[in-house]
Amino acid sequence: MTLVAGIDSSTQSCKVVVRDADTGELVRHGSAPHPDGTECDPARWERAMHAAITAAGGIDDVAAVSIGGQQHGAVCLDESGRVVRPALLWNDTRSAGAAADLVTELGADEWVSLTGSVPVASFTVTKLRWIAEHEPENAARIAAVCLPHDWLTWRLRGGTDLDGIVTDRSDASGTGYFDPAGDTYRRDLLVRALGRDVMLPRVLRPDEPLGWGARVTGPGAGDNAAAAIGVDAGGDAVVSLGTSGTAFVRSRVPARDASGAVAGFADATGAFLPLVCTLNAARVLDAACAVLGTDHDGLSRLALSAPAGAGGLVMVPYLAGERTPNLPDATGSLLGMTMENATPANVARAAVEGILCGLADALDALAAQGARVDTVRMVGGAAASPAVRGIAASVLGVPVLLPTPGEYVADGAARQAAWVLRGSMPQWPVSAAPAAHGTAPAPHVRERFAEARSHWLTR
């Protein structure tokens, strides 16, 4: 049996899966937590990666490995390869002002023309502008900029030379200074943000292997691009409910959305991955549990006992600000409360519906860019919630499939590792079952959500 490993270095933890390269059968797995927060010393990721590898029984017997990682984070290195400052993560919104300035300087249409996306606070380019403006001494030390999965691949392979840092086009397309249609960096945009040019990772082909002793490593991928491989997305839209919420489709043509709602990312196979991201997903359920004094099972029971629309109670779940729509300074709102609907069940239902309404808007934005959204594959930690499963189809408005639970980012990375090892993408089976339909279609839920959200959009 030939083994391959996939690593998912996500916002909250690192997961490792070891699979049979030919059949995809899971052989063993492990995980380790990451610290909370919106910035992180990359050394913490490295320690968690090795802890997760150890928990998975090691990778000495593995023939190939690949890493999927959280997108956008800015890992800044000096000329000796030392980390200049803690990495600013995708969910750090302090660069919102820098993002607005960059968009004003060039215009949204020009950014879309050059990179396929309008930069928001999540993008690396905005974080570099923020560092240049607020930490000039750190900015002056920067010799190279890479992304979380780039840095971890470099460290895993024992790299010390900056020339050895590599990336893939899916993750590069989320920096704000890469053109996914032309597969090339836009160094003029990097200079615009940081004030000067610096070293960037070499962009590998999707199936390009790197030697590493007796094994090979794949180019890796951004987390959503890796999940698209892991879930075998095909022509279905994918909704992922992790720390963030994302909706994306695989496309043969790049997206060009000057509104900024749809990011024109690349995928990890040579195609494109139009994507909409919200900042608020699984952690909204955590917050609702804390407010109601219950666990996730209790939250689901409460939510499913309430009527669709929660009796008129609406949660706009912008607890961490919001990325789509671009409202980095927003806060959460609970609107429409009356003496009659102020119940724990309705609050629980409103939390679930609020998350799903944001993702239904995301699917609408993809459809407006020409994507066909007939069926949704729903993955991510919050997709395990019985309430999310039972309510999703009524809010999203299309049939929802639930792939067999798994670590789909790590699985996608493992499948990429098998691809670079064998020379062709393996056909690993991925089964999916229809989500339970807890309620009939409920368009009034989205109508009420749109009314409540307008309180932020009209400010």
Short mmCIF file of C-alpha atoms in Angstrom, two decimals:
data_model
loop_
_atom_site.label_atom_id
_atom_site.label_comp_id
_atom_site.label_asym_id
_atom_site.label_seq_id
_atom_site.Cartn_x
_atom_site.Cartn_y
_atom_site.Cartn_z
CA MET A 1 0.00 0.00 0.00
CA THR A 2 1.38 3.42 -1.00
CA LEU A 3 0.44 6.16 1.46
CA VAL A 4 -0.03 9.90 1.00
CA ALA A 5 -0.69 12.58 3.61
CA GLY A 6 -2.77 15.73 3.52
CA ILE A 7 -2.39 18.55 6.04
CA ASP A 8 -4.99 21.22 6.77
CA SER A 9 -3.55 24.20 8.65
CA SER A 10 -6.78 26.06 9.33
CA THR A 11 -7.57 29.04 11.53
CA GLN A 12 -8.50 26.97 14.56
CA SER A 13 -6.38 23.81 14.26
CA CYS A 14 -4.13 21.59 12.19
CA LYS A 15 -5.47 18.28 10.88
CA VAL A 16 -3.51 15.47 9.22
CA VAL A 17 -4.93 12.55 7.25
CA VAL A 18 -2.97 9.60 5.86
CA ARG A 19 -4.70 7.81 2.98
CA ASP A 20 -4.10 5.00 0.53
CA ALA A 21 -2.89 6.69 -2.66
CA ASP A 22 -4.88 4.35 -4.90
CA THR A 23 -8.22 3.98 -3.12
CA GLY A 24 -8.36 7.02 -0.85
CA GLU A 25 -9.05 4.81 2.17
CA LEU A 26 -8.35 6.62 5.44
CA VAL A 27 -5.52 4.86 7.26
CA ARG A 28 -5.00 7.20 10.22
CA HIS A 29 -5.39 10.82 11.26
CA GLY A 30 -4.45 13.35 13.93
CA SER A 31 -5.01 16.95 14.96
CA ALA A 32 -3.70 19.72 17.21
CA PRO A 33 -5.19 23.11 18.14
CA HIS A 34 -4.09 26.57 17.04
CA PRO A 35 -4.23 29.62 19.31
CA ASP A 36 -7.22 31.91 19.03
CA GLY A 37 -6.89 35.40 17.62
CA THR A 38 -6.46 37.34 14.39
CA GLU A 39 -2.66 37.27 14.32
CA CYS A 40 -0.31 34.41 15.09
CA ASP A 41 3.38 33.61 15.34
CA PRO A 42 3.83 31.10 12.47
CA ALA A 43 6.02 29.01 14.78
CA ARG A 44 2.79 28.09 16.60
CA TRP A 45 1.44 26.63 13.34
CA GLU A 46 4.64 24.66 12.85
CA ARG A 47 4.48 23.18 16.34
CA ALA A 48 0.82 22.28 15.85
CA MET A 49 1.63 20.67 12.49
CA HIS A 50 4.27 18.44 14.00
CA ALA A 51 1.98 17.59 16.94
CA ALA A 52 -0.79 16.64 14.49
CA ILE A 53 1.65 14.56 12.43
CA THR A 54 2.73 12.74 15.58
CA ALA A 55 -0.92 12.19 16.56
CA ALA A 56 -1.47 10.69 13.10
CA GLY A 57 1.32 8.17 13.62
CA GLY A 58 3.98 10.09 11.74
CA ILE A 59 4.66 10.35 8.03
CA ASP A 60 7.93 8.41 7.71
CA ASP A 61 6.09 5.79 5.63
CA VAL A 62 4.33 8.36 3.44
CA ALA A 63 5.39 8.75 -0.20
CA ALA A 64 3.94 12.23 -0.78
CA VAL A 65 2.45 15.05 1.29
CA SER A 66 0.67 18.31 0.55
CA ILE A 67 -0.60 21.18 2.69
CA GLY A 68 -3.85 23.13 2.44
CA GLY A 69 -3.95 26.32 4.47
CA GLN A 70 -6.03 29.32 5.47
CA GLN A 71 -5.89 31.95 2.74
CA HIS A 72 -4.62 35.52 2.70
CA GLY A 73 -2.49 35.67 5.87
CA ALA A 74 0.69 37.74 5.52
CA VAL A 75 3.82 35.88 6.64
CA CYS A 76 6.63 38.44 6.37
CA LEU A 77 10.26 37.31 6.46
CA ASP A 78 13.57 39.14 6.69
CA GLU A 79 16.58 38.39 4.49
CA SER A 80 17.65 35.56 6.83
CA GLY A 81 14.23 33.90 6.71
CA ARG A 82 13.19 35.03 10.18
CA VAL A 83 9.58 36.06 10.78
CA VAL A 84 9.38 39.86 11.02
CA ARG A 85 6.12 40.05 12.99
CA PRO A 86 3.21 37.74 13.86
CA ALA A 87 1.25 36.84 10.73
CA LEU A 88 -1.88 38.89 10.18
CA LEU A 89 -4.69 36.42 9.47
CA TRP A 90 -7.55 36.63 7.00
CA ASN A 91 -10.00 37.54 9.77
CA ASP A 92 -7.95 40.50 11.03
CA THR A 93 -9.94 43.56 9.96
CA ARG A 94 -7.51 46.29 11.06
CA SER A 95 -6.49 46.77 7.40
CA ALA A 96 -10.04 47.74 6.33
CA GLY A 97 -8.97 51.36 5.91
CA ALA A 98 -5.98 50.30 3.84
CA ALA A 99 -8.29 48.23 1.64
CA ALA A 100 -10.59 51.19 1.08
CA ASP A 101 -7.62 53.40 0.19
CA LEU A 102 -6.26 50.89 -2.32
CA VAL A 103 -9.65 50.55 -4.00
CA THR A 104 -10.03 54.33 -4.15
CA GLU A 105 -6.57 54.76 -5.69
CA LEU A 106 -7.19 52.43 -8.64
CA GLY A 107 -10.95 51.92 -8.71
CA ALA A 108 -12.82 48.66 -8.28
CA ASP A 109 -13.03 48.02 -12.03
CA GLU A 110 -9.24 48.26 -12.40
CA TRP A 111 -8.60 45.90 -9.49
CA VAL A 112 -10.98 43.37 -11.02
CA SER A 113 -9.31 43.76 -14.41
CA LEU A 114 -5.85 43.21 -12.93
CA THR A 115 -6.51 40.53 -10.28
CA GLY A 116 -10.10 39.30 -10.66
CA SER A 117 -11.08 40.65 -7.23
CA VAL A 118 -11.71 43.85 -5.31
CA PRO A 119 -9.43 43.81 -2.25
CA VAL A 120 -10.99 43.76 1.21
CA ALA A 121 -9.38 43.60 4.65
CA SER A 122 -8.82 39.85 4.34
CA PHE A 123 -6.44 40.13 1.37
CA THR A 124 -2.67 40.08 1.84
CA VAL A 125 -2.16 43.25 -0.20
CA THR A 126 -4.18 45.28 2.31
CA LYS A 127 -2.21 43.89 5.25
CA LEU A 128 1.05 44.92 3.60
CA ARG A 129 -0.27 48.45 3.14
CA TRP A 130 -1.29 48.51 6.82
CA ILE A 131 2.17 47.35 7.92
CA ALA A 132 3.84 49.95 5.69
CA GLU A 133 1.70 52.71 7.21
CA HIS A 134 1.59 51.63 10.85
CA GLU A 135 4.81 49.64 11.36
CA PRO A 136 7.42 51.20 9.05
CA GLU A 137 10.32 49.64 10.93
CA ASN A 138 8.85 46.17 10.35
CA ALA A 139 8.06 47.04 6.74
CA ALA A 140 11.67 48.02 6.14
CA ARG A 141 12.86 44.57 7.32
CA ILE A 142 10.61 42.61 4.96
CA ALA A 143 12.59 40.71 2.32
CA ALA A 144 9.92 38.18 1.36
CA VAL A 145 6.17 37.70 1.78
CA CYS A 146 4.43 34.33 1.68
CA LEU A 147 1.20 32.69 2.81
CA PRO A 148 0.60 30.23 5.66
CA HIS A 149 0.69 27.08 3.53
CA ASP A 150 3.76 28.35 1.63
CA TRP A 151 5.67 28.89 4.86
CA LEU A 152 4.66 25.53 6.32
CA THR A 153 5.63 23.65 3.16
CA TRP A 154 9.00 25.43 3.27
CA ARG A 155 9.51 24.56 6.93
CA LEU A 156 8.34 20.96 6.52
CA ARG A 157 10.95 20.47 3.78
CA GLY A 158 13.67 21.97 6.01
CA GLY A 159 13.98 25.13 3.96
CA THR A 160 16.27 27.97 5.00
CA ASP A 161 16.85 29.73 1.67
CA LEU A 162 14.14 32.20 0.67
CA ASP A 163 14.50 31.03 -2.95
CA GLY A 164 13.00 27.70 -1.87
CA ILE A 165 9.59 29.10 -0.89
CA VAL A 166 6.84 28.05 -3.31
CA THR A 167 3.09 28.47 -3.59
CA ASP A 168 0.22 27.49 -5.87
CA ARG A 169 -2.07 29.62 -7.99
CA SER A 170 -5.15 29.12 -5.81
CA ASP A 171 -3.54 30.69 -2.77
CA ALA A 172 -1.61 33.28 -4.78
CA SER A 173 -4.91 34.46 -6.27
CA GLY A 174 -6.06 35.61 -2.83
CA THR A 175 -3.13 37.95 -2.24
CA GLY A 176 -4.45 40.89 -4.29
CA TYR A 177 -1.24 41.06 -6.35
CA PHE A 178 -1.66 38.01 -8.61
CA ASP A 179 -3.53 37.72 -11.91
CA PRO A 180 -5.22 34.27 -11.96
CA ALA A 181 -6.14 34.57 -15.64
CA GLY A 182 -2.54 35.23 -16.68
CA ASP A 183 -0.97 33.15 -13.87
CA THR A 184 1.44 35.92 -13.02
CA TYR A 185 2.23 38.27 -10.15
CA ARG A 186 1.30 41.94 -10.45
CA ARG A 187 4.38 43.35 -8.76
CA ASP A 188 3.19 46.88 -9.41
CA LEU A 189 0.35 46.21 -6.96
CA LEU A 190 2.75 44.75 -4.41
CA VAL A 191 4.86 47.91 -4.69
CA ARG A 192 1.74 50.05 -4.38
CA ALA A 193 0.92 48.36 -1.09
CA LEU A 194 4.34 47.94 0.54
CA GLY A 195 6.23 50.73 -1.15
CA ARG A 196 8.86 48.47 -2.77
CA ASP A 197 9.31 45.09 -4.38
CA VAL A 198 10.23 42.01 -2.33
CA MET A 199 10.69 38.30 -2.97
CA LEU A 200 7.53 36.26 -3.58
CA PRO A 201 7.09 32.47 -3.70
CA ARG A 202 7.53 30.70 -7.01
CA VAL A 203 4.12 29.58 -8.29
CA LEU A 204 4.06 25.87 -9.09
CA ARG A 205 1.87 24.11 -11.61
CA PRO A 206 -1.11 22.32 -10.00
CA ASP A 207 0.54 18.90 -10.41
CA GLU A 208 4.18 19.95 -9.99
CA PRO A 209 6.07 17.84 -7.42
CA LEU A 210 8.87 18.98 -5.15
CA GLY A 211 11.54 16.57 -4.01
CA TRP A 212 11.93 16.00 -0.27
CA GLY A 213 14.30 13.17 0.58
CA ALA A 214 12.57 9.87 -0.16
CA ARG A 215 9.20 11.52 -0.68
CA VAL A 216 7.66 14.37 -2.64
CA THR A 217 5.52 17.32 -1.67
CA GLY A 218 2.75 18.87 -3.69
CA PRO A 219 2.33 22.59 -4.30
CA GLY A 220 -0.45 22.78 -1.70
CA ALA A 221 -3.52 24.98 -1.99
CA GLY A 222 -5.71 27.53 -0.28
CA ASP A 223 -8.22 25.93 2.04
CA ASN A 224 -11.27 26.33 -0.17
CA ALA A 225 -9.46 25.13 -3.28
CA ALA A 226 -8.27 22.08 -1.36
CA ALA A 227 -11.81 21.44 -0.09
CA ALA A 228 -13.11 21.59 -3.67
CA ILE A 229 -10.76 18.71 -4.52
CA GLY A 230 -11.57 16.84 -1.32
CA VAL A 231 -15.33 17.02 -1.77
CA ASP A 232 -15.04 16.33 -5.52
CA ALA A 233 -17.16 19.40 -6.21
CA GLY A 234 -17.61 18.85 -9.94
CA GLY A 235 -20.50 21.02 -11.14
CA ASP A 236 -22.12 21.50 -7.72
CA ALA A 237 -21.78 24.65 -5.66
CA VAL A 238 -20.08 24.14 -2.30
CA VAL A 239 -21.06 25.88 0.92
CA SER A 240 -18.51 25.54 3.69
CA LEU A 241 -19.40 26.41 7.28
CA GLY A 242 -16.20 26.78 9.25
CA THR A 243 -14.88 29.80 11.13
CA SER A 244 -15.89 31.67 8.00
CA GLY A 245 -18.68 30.80 5.63
CA THR A 246 -17.87 30.34 1.96
CA ALA A 247 -19.79 29.55 -1.19
CA PHE A 248 -17.91 28.66 -4.36
CA VAL A 249 -18.11 26.85 -7.67
CA ARG A 250 -15.52 25.47 -10.05
CA SER A 251 -15.46 27.34 -13.36
CA ARG A 252 -13.54 27.26 -16.61
CA VAL A 253 -13.63 31.08 -16.83
CA PRO A 254 -12.53 33.67 -14.26
CA ALA A 255 -15.06 35.77 -12.38
CA ARG A 256 -15.06 39.55 -12.89
CA ASP A 257 -17.29 41.15 -10.25
CA ALA A 258 -16.63 44.86 -9.73
CA SER A 259 -19.11 44.91 -6.82
CA GLY A 260 -16.54 42.95 -4.83
CA ALA A 261 -19.01 40.30 -3.67
CA VAL A 262 -17.47 37.50 -5.75
CA ALA A 263 -13.71 37.02 -5.53
CA GLY A 264 -12.18 35.78 -8.78
CA PHE A 265 -9.86 33.17 -7.31
CA ALA A 266 -8.07 30.33 -9.09
CA ASP A 267 -8.65 26.73 -8.12
CA ALA A 268 -6.03 24.03 -7.50
CA THR A 269 -6.56 22.12 -10.77
CA GLY A 270 -5.86 24.81 -13.37
CA ALA A 271 -9.40 26.21 -13.50
CA PHE A 272 -11.05 28.99 -11.47
CA LEU A 273 -12.95 29.19 -8.20
CA PRO A 274 -15.37 32.14 -8.00
CA LEU A 275 -15.97 32.49 -4.27
CA VAL A 276 -18.00 34.53 -1.79
CA CYS A 277 -16.82 34.64 1.82
CA THR A 278 -18.61 35.70 4.99
CA LEU A 279 -16.74 36.20 8.25
CA ASN A 280 -19.44 34.67 10.45
CA ALA A 281 -20.38 31.01 10.46
CA ALA A 282 -19.66 28.30 13.03
CA ARG A 283 -18.62 30.69 15.78
CA VAL A 284 -22.06 32.34 15.64
CA LEU A 285 -23.46 29.02 16.84
CA ASP A 286 -20.83 28.99 19.61
CA ALA A 287 -21.97 32.47 20.67
CA ALA A 288 -25.63 31.45 20.59
CA CYS A 289 -24.83 28.48 22.82
CA ALA A 290 -23.10 30.79 25.29
CA VAL A 291 -26.02 33.22 25.34
CA LEU A 292 -28.60 30.48 25.80
CA GLY A 293 -26.56 28.44 28.26
CA THR A 294 -26.70 25.26 26.23
CA ASP A 295 -24.51 23.02 24.09
CA HIS A 296 -24.74 22.48 20.34
CA ASP A 297 -27.18 19.59 20.67
CA GLY A 298 -29.40 21.72 22.85
CA LEU A 299 -29.15 24.61 20.40
CA SER A 300 -30.29 22.37 17.56
CA ARG A 301 -33.24 21.06 19.55
CA LEU A 302 -34.31 24.59 20.36
CA ALA A 303 -33.91 25.84 16.77
CA LEU A 304 -35.83 22.94 15.25
CA SER A 305 -38.68 23.43 17.72
CA ALA A 306 -39.23 27.02 16.52
CA PRO A 307 -41.17 27.97 13.37
CA ALA A 308 -39.46 29.09 10.18
CA GLY A 309 -38.77 32.78 10.56
CA ALA A 310 -38.43 32.48 14.36
CA GLY A 311 -41.72 34.29 14.91
CA GLY A 312 -40.33 37.44 13.28
CA LEU A 313 -37.04 37.47 15.23
CA VAL A 314 -34.03 38.10 12.95
CA MET A 315 -30.33 37.80 13.74
CA VAL A 316 -27.88 39.67 11.54
CA PRO A 317 -24.82 37.70 12.68
CA TYR A 318 -22.02 40.19 12.02
CA LEU A 319 -20.31 39.31 15.30
CA ALA A 320 -16.81 39.65 13.79
CA GLY A 321 -17.62 42.48 11.40
CA GLU A 322 -18.41 41.24 7.91
CA ARG A 323 -16.61 40.70 4.63
CA THR A 324 -19.59 40.17 2.30
CA PRO A 325 -21.12 42.70 2.39
CA ASN A 326 -17.93 44.62 3.17
CA LEU A 327 -18.74 45.92 6.68
CA PRO A 328 -15.59 45.37 8.75
CA ASP A 329 -16.84 47.54 11.63
CA ALA A 330 -20.32 46.01 11.83
CA THR A 331 -21.66 44.23 14.90
CA GLY A 332 -24.35 41.65 15.34
CA SER A 333 -28.01 42.59 15.68
CA LEU A 334 -31.09 40.83 17.03
CA LEU A 335 -34.10 42.61 15.57
CA GLY A 336 -37.86 42.27 15.63
CA MET A 337 -38.07 41.17 19.26
CA THR A 338 -41.51 41.23 20.88
CA MET A 339 -42.97 39.94 24.11
CA GLU A 340 -44.34 36.97 22.17
CA ASN A 341 -41.25 35.88 20.21
CA ALA A 342 -38.55 36.50 22.84
CA THR A 343 -37.95 32.80 23.53
CA PRO A 344 -34.79 30.67 23.61
CA ALA A 345 -36.13 28.59 20.71
CA ASN A 346 -36.61 31.63 18.49
CA VAL A 347 -33.17 33.03 19.35
CA ALA A 348 -31.62 29.69 18.43
CA ARG A 349 -33.58 29.53 15.18
CA ALA A 350 -32.66 33.13 14.30
CA ALA A 351 -28.95 32.36 14.78
CA VAL A 352 -29.08 29.41 12.36
CA GLU A 353 -31.20 31.27 9.83
CA GLY A 354 -28.94 34.34 10.00
CA ILE A 355 -25.86 32.32 9.04
CA LEU A 356 -27.72 30.59 6.21
CA CYS A 357 -29.26 33.81 4.87
CA GLY A 358 -25.78 35.27 4.43
CA LEU A 359 -24.76 32.21 2.44
CA ALA A 360 -27.96 32.28 0.39
CA ASP A 361 -26.98 35.82 -0.60
CA ALA A 362 -23.57 34.42 -1.52
CA LEU A 363 -25.14 31.84 -3.84
CA ASP A 364 -27.20 34.59 -5.47
CA ALA A 365 -24.01 36.56 -6.11
CA LEU A 366 -22.40 33.52 -7.76
CA ALA A 367 -25.47 33.02 -9.94
CA ALA A 368 -25.33 36.68 -10.98
CA GLN A 369 -21.82 35.97 -12.30
CA GLY A 370 -23.14 33.16 -14.46
CA ALA A 371 -22.68 30.22 -12.11
CA ARG A 372 -25.27 27.47 -12.21
CA VAL A 373 -26.46 26.73 -8.68
CA ASP A 374 -28.81 23.76 -8.84
CA THR A 375 -27.44 21.76 -5.93
CA VAL A 376 -25.26 22.62 -2.95
CA ARG A 377 -22.72 20.37 -1.24
CA MET A 378 -22.51 21.52 2.37
CA VAL A 379 -19.36 20.85 4.40
CA GLY A 380 -17.52 22.27 7.40
CA GLY A 381 -17.81 21.88 11.14
CA ALA A 382 -21.18 23.61 11.46
CA ALA A 383 -22.64 21.34 8.76
CA ALA A 384 -22.74 18.65 11.45
CA SER A 385 -25.43 20.62 13.31
CA PRO A 386 -28.86 18.92 13.00
CA ALA A 387 -30.45 22.37 12.93
CA VAL A 388 -28.23 23.59 10.11
CA ARG A 389 -28.92 20.40 8.18
CA GLY A 390 -32.64 20.60 8.77
CA ILE A 391 -33.03 24.28 7.89
CA ALA A 392 -30.46 24.76 5.12
CA ALA A 393 -32.49 23.73 2.08
CA SER A 394 -35.48 25.90 3.06
CA VAL A 395 -33.26 29.00 3.27
CA LEU A 396 -30.80 28.28 0.45
CA GLY A 397 -33.66 27.42 -1.88
CA VAL A 398 -31.96 24.47 -3.59
CA PRO A 399 -31.40 20.81 -2.69
CA VAL A 400 -28.55 20.31 -0.22
CA LEU A 401 -26.22 17.30 -0.26
CA LEU A 402 -24.16 16.29 2.75
CA PRO A 403 -20.90 14.53 1.84
CA THR A 404 -19.84 11.86 4.29
CA PRO A 405 -18.22 13.78 7.18
CA GLY A 406 -14.49 14.20 6.75
CA GLU A 407 -11.60 16.63 6.84
CA TYR A 408 -12.13 17.85 3.31
CA VAL A 409 -9.29 20.36 3.17
CA ALA A 410 -6.83 17.75 4.40
CA ASP A 411 -8.46 15.17 2.12
CA GLY A 412 -8.06 17.50 -0.86
CA ALA A 413 -4.41 18.05 0.03
CA ALA A 414 -3.91 14.27 0.25
CA ARG A 415 -5.56 13.80 -3.12
CA GLN A 416 -3.24 16.43 -4.59
CA ALA A 417 -0.29 14.58 -3.05
CA ALA A 418 -1.43 11.40 -4.82
CA TRP A 419 -1.79 13.40 -8.04
CA VAL A 420 1.79 14.68 -8.00
CA LEU A 421 3.01 11.22 -7.01
CA ARG A 422 1.13 9.26 -9.69
CA GLY A 423 0.90 11.88 -12.43
CA SER A 424 -2.91 11.89 -12.62
CA MET A 425 -5.74 12.89 -10.28
CA PRO A 426 -6.94 9.78 -8.42
CA GLN A 427 -10.64 8.93 -8.53
CA TRP A 428 -11.42 8.54 -4.86
CA PRO A 429 -15.08 7.90 -4.03
CA VAL A 430 -16.97 10.65 -2.20
CA SER A 431 -20.51 9.77 -1.13
CA ALA A 432 -23.19 12.35 -0.32
CA ALA A 433 -26.74 12.11 1.02
CA PRO A 434 -29.59 14.64 0.83
CA ALA A 435 -29.97 16.86 3.86
CA ALA A 436 -33.11 16.39 5.89
CA HIS A 437 -35.75 18.92 4.96
CA GLY A 438 -36.93 20.27 8.28
CA THR A 439 -39.26 22.80 6.70
CA ALA A 440 -40.74 23.75 3.35
CA PRO A 441 -39.13 26.57 1.32
CA ALA A 442 -39.34 29.74 3.39
CA PRO A 443 -38.73 32.84 1.25
CA HIS A 444 -40.10 35.07 4.00
CA VAL A 445 -37.02 34.24 6.09
CA ARG A 446 -34.73 35.87 3.54
CA GLU A 447 -37.10 38.79 3.05
CA ARG A 448 -37.03 39.58 6.76
CA PHE A 449 -33.26 39.12 6.86
CA ALA A 450 -32.84 41.59 3.96
CA GLU A 451 -34.92 44.14 5.85
CA ALA A 452 -32.86 43.70 9.01
CA ARG A 453 -29.53 43.80 7.15
CA SER A 454 -30.54 47.12 5.54
CA HIS A 455 -29.95 48.78 8.90
CA TRP A 456 -26.23 48.28 8.23
CA LEU A 457 -26.23 48.74 4.45
CA THR A 458 -27.89 52.17 4.63
CA ARG A 459 -25.53 53.61 7.24
#
